[in-house]
PDB file of C-alpha atoms in Angstrom:
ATOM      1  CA  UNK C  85     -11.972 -11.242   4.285  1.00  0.00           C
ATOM      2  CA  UNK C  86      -9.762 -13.820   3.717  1.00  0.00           C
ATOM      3  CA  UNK C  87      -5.664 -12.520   3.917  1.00  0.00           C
ATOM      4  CA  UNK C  88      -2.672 -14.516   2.315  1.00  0.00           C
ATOM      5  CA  UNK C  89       0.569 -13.620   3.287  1.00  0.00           C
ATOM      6  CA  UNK C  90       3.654 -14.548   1.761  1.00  0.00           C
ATOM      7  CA  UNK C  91       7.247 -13.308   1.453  1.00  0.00           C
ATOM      8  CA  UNK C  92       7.474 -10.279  -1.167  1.00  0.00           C
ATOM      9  CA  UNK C  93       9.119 -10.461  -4.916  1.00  0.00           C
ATOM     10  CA  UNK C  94      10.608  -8.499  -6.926  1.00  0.00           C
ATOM     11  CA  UNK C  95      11.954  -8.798  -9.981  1.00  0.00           C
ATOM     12  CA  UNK C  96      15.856  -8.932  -9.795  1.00  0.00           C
ATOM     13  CA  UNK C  97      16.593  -6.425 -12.668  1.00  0.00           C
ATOM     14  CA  UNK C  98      14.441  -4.140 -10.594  1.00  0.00           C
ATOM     15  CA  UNK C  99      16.576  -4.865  -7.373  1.00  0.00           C
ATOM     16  CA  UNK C 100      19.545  -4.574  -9.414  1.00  0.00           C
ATOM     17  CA  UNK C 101      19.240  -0.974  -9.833  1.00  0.00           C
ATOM     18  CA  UNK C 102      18.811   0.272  -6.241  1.00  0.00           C
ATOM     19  CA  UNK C 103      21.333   0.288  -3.839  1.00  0.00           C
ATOM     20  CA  UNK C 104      22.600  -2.870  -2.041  1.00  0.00           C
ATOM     21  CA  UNK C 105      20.660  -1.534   1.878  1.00  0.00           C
ATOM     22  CA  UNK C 106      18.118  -0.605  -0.240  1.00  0.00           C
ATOM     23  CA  UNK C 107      17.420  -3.730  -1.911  1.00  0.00           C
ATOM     24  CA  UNK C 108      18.028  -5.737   1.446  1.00  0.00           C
ATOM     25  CA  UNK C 109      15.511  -3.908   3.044  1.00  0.00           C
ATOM     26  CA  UNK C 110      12.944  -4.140   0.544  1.00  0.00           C
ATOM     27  CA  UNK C 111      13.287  -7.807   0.752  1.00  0.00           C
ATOM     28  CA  UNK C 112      11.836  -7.782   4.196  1.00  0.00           C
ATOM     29  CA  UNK C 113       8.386  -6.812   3.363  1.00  0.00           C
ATOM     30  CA  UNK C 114       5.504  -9.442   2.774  1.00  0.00           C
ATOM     31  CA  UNK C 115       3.070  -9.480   0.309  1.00  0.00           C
ATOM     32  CA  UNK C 116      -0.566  -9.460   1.216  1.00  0.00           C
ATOM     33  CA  UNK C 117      -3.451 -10.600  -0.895  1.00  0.00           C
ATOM     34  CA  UNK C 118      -7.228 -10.040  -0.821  1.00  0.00           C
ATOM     35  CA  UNK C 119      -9.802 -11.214  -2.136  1.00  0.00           C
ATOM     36  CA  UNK C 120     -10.061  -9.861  -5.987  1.00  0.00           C
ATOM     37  CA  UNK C 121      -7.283 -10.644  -5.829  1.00  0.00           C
ATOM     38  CA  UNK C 122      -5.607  -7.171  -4.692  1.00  0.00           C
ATOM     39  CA  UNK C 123      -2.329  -7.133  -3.835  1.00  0.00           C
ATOM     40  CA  UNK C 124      -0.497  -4.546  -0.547  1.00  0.00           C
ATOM     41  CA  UNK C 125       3.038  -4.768   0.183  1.00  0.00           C
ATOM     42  CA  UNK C 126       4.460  -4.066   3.378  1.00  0.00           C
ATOM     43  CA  UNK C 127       6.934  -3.276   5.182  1.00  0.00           C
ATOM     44  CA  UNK C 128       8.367  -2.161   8.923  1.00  0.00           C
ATOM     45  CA  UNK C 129       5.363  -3.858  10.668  1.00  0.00           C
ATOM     46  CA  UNK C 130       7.490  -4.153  13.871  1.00  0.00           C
ATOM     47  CA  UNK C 131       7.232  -0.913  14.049  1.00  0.00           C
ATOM     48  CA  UNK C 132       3.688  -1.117  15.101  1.00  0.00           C
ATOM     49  CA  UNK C 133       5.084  -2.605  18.542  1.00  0.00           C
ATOM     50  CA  UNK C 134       6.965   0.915  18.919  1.00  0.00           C
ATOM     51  CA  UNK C 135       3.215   2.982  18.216  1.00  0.00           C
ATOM     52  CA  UNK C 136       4.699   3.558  14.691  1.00  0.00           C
ATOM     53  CA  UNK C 137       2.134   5.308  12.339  1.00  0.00           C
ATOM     54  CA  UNK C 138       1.056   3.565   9.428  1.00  0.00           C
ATOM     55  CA  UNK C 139       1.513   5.178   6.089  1.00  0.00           C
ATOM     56  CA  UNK C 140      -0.774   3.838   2.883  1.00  0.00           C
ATOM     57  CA  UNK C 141       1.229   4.654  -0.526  1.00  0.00           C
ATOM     58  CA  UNK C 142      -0.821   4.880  -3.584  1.00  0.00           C
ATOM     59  CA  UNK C 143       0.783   5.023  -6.658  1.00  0.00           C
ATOM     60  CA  UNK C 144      -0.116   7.151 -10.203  1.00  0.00           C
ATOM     61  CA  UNK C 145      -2.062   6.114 -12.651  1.00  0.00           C
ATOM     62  CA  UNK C 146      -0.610   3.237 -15.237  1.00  0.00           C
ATOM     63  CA  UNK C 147       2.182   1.695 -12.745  1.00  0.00           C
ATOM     64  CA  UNK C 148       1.820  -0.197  -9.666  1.00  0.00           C
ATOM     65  CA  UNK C 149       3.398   0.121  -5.785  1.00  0.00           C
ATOM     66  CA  UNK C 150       6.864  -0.030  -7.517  1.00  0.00           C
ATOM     67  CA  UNK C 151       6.215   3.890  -8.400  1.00  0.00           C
ATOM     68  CA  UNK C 152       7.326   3.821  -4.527  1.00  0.00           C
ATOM     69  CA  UNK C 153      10.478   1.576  -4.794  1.00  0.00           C
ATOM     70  CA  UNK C 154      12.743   4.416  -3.689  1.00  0.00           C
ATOM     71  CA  UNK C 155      10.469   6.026  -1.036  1.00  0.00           C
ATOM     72  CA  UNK C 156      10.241   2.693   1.144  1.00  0.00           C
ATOM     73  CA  UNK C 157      13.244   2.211   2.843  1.00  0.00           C
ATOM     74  CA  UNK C 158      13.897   5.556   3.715  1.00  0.00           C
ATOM     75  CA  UNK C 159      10.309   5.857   5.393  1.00  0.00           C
ATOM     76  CA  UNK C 160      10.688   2.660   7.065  1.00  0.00           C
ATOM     77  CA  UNK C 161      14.562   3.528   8.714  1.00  0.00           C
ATOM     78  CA  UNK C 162      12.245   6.731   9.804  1.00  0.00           C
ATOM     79  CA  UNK C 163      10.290   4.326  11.943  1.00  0.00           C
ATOM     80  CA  UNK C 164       6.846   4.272   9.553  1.00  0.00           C
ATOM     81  CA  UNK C 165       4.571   1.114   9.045  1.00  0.00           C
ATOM     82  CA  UNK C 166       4.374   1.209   5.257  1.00  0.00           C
ATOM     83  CA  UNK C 167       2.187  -0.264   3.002  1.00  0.00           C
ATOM     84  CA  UNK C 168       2.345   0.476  -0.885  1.00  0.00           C
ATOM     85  CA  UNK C 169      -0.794  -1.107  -2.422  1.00  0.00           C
ATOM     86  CA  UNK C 170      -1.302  -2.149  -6.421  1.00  0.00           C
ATOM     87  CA  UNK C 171      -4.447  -0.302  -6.636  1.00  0.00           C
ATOM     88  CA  UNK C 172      -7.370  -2.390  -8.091  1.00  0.00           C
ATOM     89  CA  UNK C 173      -7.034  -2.700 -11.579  1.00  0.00           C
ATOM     90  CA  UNK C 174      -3.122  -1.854 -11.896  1.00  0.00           C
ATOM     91  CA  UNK C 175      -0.222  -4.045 -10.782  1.00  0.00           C
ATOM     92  CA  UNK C 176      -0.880  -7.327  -9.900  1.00  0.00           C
ATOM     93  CA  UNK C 177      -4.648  -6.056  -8.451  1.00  0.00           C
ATOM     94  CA  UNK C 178      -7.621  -7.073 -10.358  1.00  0.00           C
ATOM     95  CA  UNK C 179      -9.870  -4.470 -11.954  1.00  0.00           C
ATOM     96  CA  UNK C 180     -13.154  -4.853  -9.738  1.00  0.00           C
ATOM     97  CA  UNK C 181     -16.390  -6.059 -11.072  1.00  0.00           C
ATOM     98  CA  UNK C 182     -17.827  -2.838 -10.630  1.00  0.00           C
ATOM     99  CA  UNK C 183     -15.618  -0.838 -13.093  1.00  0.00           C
ATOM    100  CA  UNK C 184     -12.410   0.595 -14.149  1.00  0.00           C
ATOM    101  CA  UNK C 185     -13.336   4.840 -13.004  1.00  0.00           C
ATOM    102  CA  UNK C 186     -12.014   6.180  -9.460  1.00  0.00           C
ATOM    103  CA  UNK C 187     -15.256   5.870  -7.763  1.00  0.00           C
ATOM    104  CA  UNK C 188     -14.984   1.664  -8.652  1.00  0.00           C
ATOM    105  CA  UNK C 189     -11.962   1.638  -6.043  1.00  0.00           C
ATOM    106  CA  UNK C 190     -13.031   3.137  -3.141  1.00  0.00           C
ATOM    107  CA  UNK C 191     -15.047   0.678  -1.509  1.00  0.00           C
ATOM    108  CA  UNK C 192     -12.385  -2.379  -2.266  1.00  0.00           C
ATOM    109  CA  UNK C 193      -9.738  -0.098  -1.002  1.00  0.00           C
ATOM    110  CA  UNK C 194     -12.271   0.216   2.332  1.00  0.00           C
ATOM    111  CA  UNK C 195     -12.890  -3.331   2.535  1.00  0.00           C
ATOM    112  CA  UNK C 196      -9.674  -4.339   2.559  1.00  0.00           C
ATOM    113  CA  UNK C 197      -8.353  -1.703   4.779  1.00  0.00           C
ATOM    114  CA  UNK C 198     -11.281  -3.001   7.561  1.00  0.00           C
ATOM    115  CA  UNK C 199      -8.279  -6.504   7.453  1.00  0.00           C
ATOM    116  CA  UNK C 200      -5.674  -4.184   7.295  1.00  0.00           C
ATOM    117  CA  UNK C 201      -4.891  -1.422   9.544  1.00  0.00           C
ATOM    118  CA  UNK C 202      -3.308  -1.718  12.321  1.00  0.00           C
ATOM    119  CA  UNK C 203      -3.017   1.102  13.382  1.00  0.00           C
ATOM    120  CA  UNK C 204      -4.619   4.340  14.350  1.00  0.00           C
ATOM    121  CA  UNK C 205      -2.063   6.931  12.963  1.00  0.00           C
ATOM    122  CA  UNK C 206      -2.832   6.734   9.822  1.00  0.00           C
ATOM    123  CA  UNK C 207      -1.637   8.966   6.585  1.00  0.00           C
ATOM    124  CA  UNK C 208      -2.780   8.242   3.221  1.00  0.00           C
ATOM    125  CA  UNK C 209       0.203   9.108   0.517  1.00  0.00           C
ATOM    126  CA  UNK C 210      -1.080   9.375  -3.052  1.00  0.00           C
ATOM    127  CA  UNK C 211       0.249  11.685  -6.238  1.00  0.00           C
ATOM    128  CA  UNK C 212      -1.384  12.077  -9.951  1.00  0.00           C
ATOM    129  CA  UNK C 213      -4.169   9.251 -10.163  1.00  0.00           C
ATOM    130  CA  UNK C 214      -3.318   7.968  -6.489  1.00  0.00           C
ATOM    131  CA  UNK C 215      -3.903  10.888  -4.968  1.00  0.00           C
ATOM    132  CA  UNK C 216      -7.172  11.768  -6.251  1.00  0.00           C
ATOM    133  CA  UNK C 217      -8.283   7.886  -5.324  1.00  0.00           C
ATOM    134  CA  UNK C 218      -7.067   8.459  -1.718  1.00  0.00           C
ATOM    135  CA  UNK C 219      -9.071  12.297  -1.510  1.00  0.00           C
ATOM    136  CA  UNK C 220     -12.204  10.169  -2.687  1.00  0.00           C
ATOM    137  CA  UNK C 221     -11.557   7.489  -0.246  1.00  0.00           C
ATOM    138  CA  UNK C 222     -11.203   9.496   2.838  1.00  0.00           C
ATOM    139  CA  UNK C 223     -14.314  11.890   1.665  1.00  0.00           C
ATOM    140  CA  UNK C 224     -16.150   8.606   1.686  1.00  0.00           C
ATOM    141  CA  UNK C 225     -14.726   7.113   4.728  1.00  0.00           C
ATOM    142  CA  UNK C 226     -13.156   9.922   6.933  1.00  0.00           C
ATOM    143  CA  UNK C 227     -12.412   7.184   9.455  1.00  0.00           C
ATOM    144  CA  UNK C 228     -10.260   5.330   7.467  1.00  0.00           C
ATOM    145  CA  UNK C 229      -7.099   8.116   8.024  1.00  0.00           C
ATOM    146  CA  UNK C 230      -5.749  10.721  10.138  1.00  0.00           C
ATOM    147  CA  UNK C 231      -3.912  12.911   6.986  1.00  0.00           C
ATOM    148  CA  UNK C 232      -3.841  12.914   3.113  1.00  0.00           C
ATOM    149  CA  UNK C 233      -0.402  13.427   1.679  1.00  0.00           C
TER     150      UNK C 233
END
């Protein structure tokens, strides 16, 4: 599966509201992109040197990873790997050819967390909409994470 990285953006009105530290270190993350396209942000991947465990955000129905915006820095100054996905379909993720239900987003999510992870501590974090997609993603594929959140 093909992976482009590039530097993350976000919009500056959206910056403009958080905190200064909190906008700095949101600017550190990188954006990843799948095939689909589907987009992950992420963010404290150093951390991984340290045997940091990876957290996987997944954000409510109707929005995209920004639902997370103020959760981010303070799990990454806790020492987390985060990454905050738009979930197929939502954000800047394409819907997938297979449909626009729960069920359609397991298997991308899968796929693209096979070029992902990189780590074995693993938590899924989802509420509303995300949630249920992350319980349906590790019922399918119990590997895939350690915890649901």
């Amino acid at each position: 599966m093909t992976l482009i990285q590039e530097p993350i953006h976000i919009a500056p009105e959206l910056l403009g509201c958080l905190p200064p530290q909190v906008a700095s270190l949101l600017l550190t993350g990188r954006r990843l992109q799948l095939p689909g396209p589907m987009v992950w942000h992420e963010w404290g991947q150093e951390a991984l040197e340290q045997g940091a465990s990876s957290l996987v955000l997944l954000h409510g129905g109707s929005g995209s990873w920004t639902h997370w915006i103020r959760n981010v820095a303070p799990l990454v100054a806790d020492g987390f790997h985060v990454l905050a996905v738009d979930l197929p379909g939502f954000g800047d993720s394409a819907l997938p050819d297979s449909g626009a239900d729960v069920d359609a987003l397991i298997e991308p999510l899968h796929a693209a967390w096979q070029t992902l992870r990189a780590s074995d501590h693993v938590s899924f974090v989802g509420f509303s909409f995300g949630g249920m997609t992350a319980a349906l993603w590790m019922l399918a594929y119990p590997q895939d994470a350690s915890n649901l959140i």
